[in-house]
Amino acid sequence: MTDRRYAEAAFEDVMSTVEFRVAERPHITVDTDVCRSCTTKACVHACPADLFVPTSEGGILFNYEQCFECGTCYQVCDGEGAISWSYPDGGYGVVFKRG
Amino acid sequence: MTYAGPGSLSTVVDETTKTFDVIVVGAGPAGSAAALEVARAGHSVALVERGPFPGAKNVYGGVVYGRILDELVPRWWEHMPVQRWVTRRSTMVMTPTQALTVDFRTQDWGKPPYNGATAHRADLDSWLAEQAVEAGAVLVPSTVVTSLLRDRTGAVVGVRTDRPDGDLTAGVVIACDGVNSFLAKEAGMYKTGHEAEHLTLGVKQTLALPRQTIEDRFAISGRDGVDIEMLGCTGGIPGGGFLYTNLDSVSIGVVLALTGVSKAKTRPEDLIAELKRHPAIAPLIKGGEQIEYSAHLIPEGGYHAMPELIGDGMLVAGDAAAMCLAAGIWLEGVNFAIGAGMYAGRAAAAAVKSGDVSKTGLAGYRTMLERSFVLTDHRKLRDFPGLVLSDRMQQRYPGLVCDLVQGMFQVDNPLPKPGLRKLLRRATRDNGVRLRDLLRDGWTGMRGLR
Amino acid sequence: MLIVAALRWSDQRAAVDPLTGEVRTDARTSGASAADRAALEHALRIAEAFDGRCLAMTVGPVEAEEMLREALSVGAHEVVRVEGPAATVTEDGSETARLLLDGLPDRPDVIVCGDHSADRGTGATPAFLAQRLGACQALGLIELEAVDGGLRAVRRLDGGRRERLVFGAPAVCSVEPAGTTLRRAPLPATIAARTARIPVAHAGSLRYLRAGTAKAFRPRPRALPAPVGSEPHQRMLALTGALIERTPPALLRPATVEEAARELLDYLRRHGYTP
């Protein structure tokens, strides 16, 4: 039997099926100073696009380019003001062709 | 420059000339229905959309119930971009190795006036927006409404967009800006700060399969389709799963309570992968090629989580007003959005005509909602969302039901068949359910159905 | 002065069926490429500098009008859509150039295009435009600006080199999407453009280019003589060339350049390449 890990397509391949029109302005910014004192780091597991990665210094490394714009990250964030989130500029961001 | 986000702040402007009679923010089902009604009433209306085309940012979980369109588009079923008409509806209760399916099929739903349909939101929302544009609405795509404009009394008189020279003034602003509803929050229409408790995260994969394969595997033909709702497939996180058929693809996904997601150390795509491996699901989707992955928040709080719907110069409709109905076996949203948008459009048009766009002038909106299914259904089923997402329903009952049925149909000869009472006692004990709680939840469920 | 932005309407994210090779396009994701958007921005800037008119045009179907509406909203003075097919037409660019010029109301002074279109374009259309107009051409530019009544441009060459060009109208330029982003359209202009009338020119139809059928490449056969030798072992050795006498490679370290050149020439003479 094939190894279970290979039964699913790689996450990067799954993400590549979605169109993202990347804006110059990052619509997510993370204040990693706040993250350092965060014990849950809920964004790391909750973000469906896997945009948040914990760093060895206890901070958060984030991307904004492949964002579904769902809002999960700022809703689950415990740290006051750690994630500033807004809609990307008009016409940019995710484009679902099926939805 | 401010951006459209949780912290957006209104700008006070001195009353100037109105650019439009009504501004609708968001060209989803609610927004397009609102703009359509305003335009049909002969008023000028702008339909502002942040995506490059209507539907570009939108995701849904399976079925659009179109009957509300009877009031908007005559013979809508001949024009609406439908993938399949749902004639088979399954509810599946599962544990990792068991599944109990209640499967219903009726051919009545495969002919006019139809019942539910699967569709691609990019097609559906674009079509609905097209109806509004044909009626005279001005669609302004690729434009984000960043905040509200208010006069000195606090009444909403317009919106600010992210375009240069981007202020728009109007008599009424209808906020159909979706689940994050920054405009309703900015206007102070949401009371509590416990938003995350009322939100679920929907994550969905679309898998391409040949049309014939779908028809063979799901036992359907022509444009008939299947919608399967699942309970007990989310690894202990409160939520559920779904699988539905498009014309030449199937969509599978999970819906997860946001509070549960943030506690669990499981990623959403791993839960979908787990669901796709389930013995009851794997054969249905085998060989499907990934063609899209999507995620969206769903306002599942129901009636209790709804904001104020009317403000001075402002109405809220659709997901922005938490109008998704997620009451166990009923999962609806697009129809509520269309209905609410339609009534908001009518109320706004009436208010503009009468010249009174204050809260009292717009009060007709609430009356229309209460008389229709929009608020009636929500009020009737107001205790369901809590019940469905409760720990017992999520973690205990699927196992209980599956064990009970397995006990009934398992033949342990030479042992005689156990009695139902004994089975029930064993299943409740094994799954850690107290009979008292079972009865109480049953009562809540029954009361909701009255 | 008339400054024309000639834009190509194509799907920027076409899906290709991996099995059949069928290309599926979608009007919703179709529009101007990044290069074409840069071309429009350059055309607007040149028109501003020369105090001229900026006209945006395309050859395409009615769906392409969305792209022209955007051009109007960012400040193009006028737009023209030349009626054309929705699907990509196999041609070398000369046909598109012919239709573009036939669809223009006046003789243009400057035409700016994207370097090549996303749907497998060759980038030849601007060159055909220049040829038909008798204008000078500056293609594949990474910088373009109006200076002192003329145009100044920078073009990328091989090996990291740059070519600086100074030229005047009439000219045809094609630009790469480098360092230039299209300006954001103001809201009033966006709203006005939504309902603006898009003039349509019927300049004829695109003629398909008949291409020959593609054949697989077959190299000519090269005859190799069979090795001589009575024993199979010897023939095998002959094939490998193991025991054949040969000149071993020599490693030379000439001290000067002249010496190195002399060594090279000697080698060539020894082997009969030079007399």
JSON list of N, CA and C in Angstrom, two decimals, chain A residues 92, chain C residues 37-38 40-41 44 70 74 180-184:
[
{"chain": "A", "resi": 92, "resn": "TYR", "atom": "N", "xyz": [-7.43, 43.05, -6.01]},
{"chain": "A", "resi": 92, "resn": "TYR", "atom": "CA", "xyz": [-6.34, 42.13, -5.69]},
{"chain": "A", "resi": 92, "resn": "TYR", "atom": "C", "xyz": [-6.83, 41.03, -4.76]},
{"chain": "C", "resi": 37, "resn": "ARG", "atom": "N", "xyz": [-0.65, 46.44, -19.41]},
{"chain": "C", "resi": 37, "resn": "ARG", "atom": "CA", "xyz": [-1.03, 47.47, -18.44]},
{"chain": "C", "resi": 37, "resn": "ARG", "atom": "C", "xyz": [0.10, 48.50, -18.31]},
{"chain": "C", "resi": 38, "resn": "ALA", "atom": "N", "xyz": [1.34, 48.02, -18.38]},
{"chain": "C", "resi": 38, "resn": "ALA", "atom": "CA", "xyz": [2.48, 48.95, -18.36]},
{"chain": "C", "resi": 38, "resn": "ALA", "atom": "C", "xyz": [2.45, 49.81, -19.62]},
{"chain": "C", "resi": 40, "resn": "LEU", "atom": "N", "xyz": [-0.15, 50.75, -21.30]},
{"chain": "C", "resi": 40, "resn": "LEU", "atom": "CA", "xyz": [-1.20, 51.76, -21.15]},
{"chain": "C", "resi": 40, "resn": "LEU", "atom": "C", "xyz": [-0.71, 52.91, -20.27]},
{"chain": "C", "resi": 41, "resn": "GLU", "atom": "N", "xyz": [0.00, 52.57, -19.20]},
{"chain": "C", "resi": 41, "resn": "GLU", "atom": "CA", "xyz": [0.53, 53.60, -18.31]},
{"chain": "C", "resi": 41, "resn": "GLU", "atom": "C", "xyz": [1.52, 54.49, -19.07]},
{"chain": "C", "resi": 44, "resn": "LEU", "atom": "N", "xyz": [-0.32, 56.79, -21.38]},
{"chain": "C", "resi": 44, "resn": "LEU", "atom": "CA", "xyz": [-0.94, 57.90, -20.66]},
{"chain": "C", "resi": 44, "resn": "LEU", "atom": "C", "xyz": [0.11, 58.96, -20.30]},
{"chain": "C", "resi": 70, "resn": "GLU", "atom": "N", "xyz": [-11.74, 49.90, -18.34]},
{"chain": "C", "resi": 70, "resn": "GLU", "atom": "CA", "xyz": [-10.72, 50.19, -17.34]},
{"chain": "C", "resi": 70, "resn": "GLU", "atom": "C", "xyz": [-9.75, 51.25, -17.88]},
{"chain": "C", "resi": 74, "resn": "VAL", "atom": "N", "xyz": [-8.89, 54.96, -16.16]},
{"chain": "C", "resi": 74, "resn": "VAL", "atom": "CA", "xyz": [-7.59, 55.46, -15.71]},
{"chain": "C", "resi": 74, "resn": "VAL", "atom": "C", "xyz": [-7.17, 56.71, -16.49]},
{"chain": "C", "resi": 180, "resn": "THR", "atom": "N", "xyz": [6.88, 49.57, -13.99]},
{"chain": "C", "resi": 180, "resn": "THR", "atom": "CA", "xyz": [5.78, 50.48, -14.26]},
{"chain": "C", "resi": 180, "resn": "THR", "atom": "C", "xyz": [4.47, 49.80, -13.92]},
{"chain": "C", "resi": 181, "resn": "THR", "atom": "N", "xyz": [3.71, 50.38, -13.02]},
{"chain": "C", "resi": 181, "resn": "THR", "atom": "CA", "xyz": [2.40, 49.82, -12.73]},
{"chain": "C", "resi": 181, "resn": "THR", "atom": "C", "xyz": [1.33, 50.81, -13.14]},
{"chain": "C", "resi": 182, "resn": "LEU", "atom": "N", "xyz": [0.24, 50.27, -13.62]},
{"chain": "C", "resi": 182, "resn": "LEU", "atom": "CA", "xyz": [-0.86, 51.11, -14.07]},
{"chain": "C", "resi": 182, "resn": "LEU", "atom": "C", "xyz": [-1.45, 51.84, -12.88]},
{"chain": "C", "resi": 183, "resn": "ARG", "atom": "N", "xyz": [-1.74, 53.12, -13.09]},
{"chain": "C", "resi": 183, "resn": "ARG", "atom": "CA", "xyz": [-2.29, 53.93, -12.00]},
{"chain": "C", "resi": 183, "resn": "ARG", "atom": "C", "xyz": [-3.67, 53.42, -11.60]},
{"chain": "C", "resi": 184, "resn": "ARG", "atom": "N", "xyz": [-4.08, 53.74, -10.39]},
{"chain": "C", "resi": 184, "resn": "ARG", "atom": "CA", "xyz": [-5.40, 53.33, -9.89]},
{"chain": "C", "resi": 184, "resn": "ARG", "atom": "C", "xyz": [-6.42, 54.34, -10.40]}
]
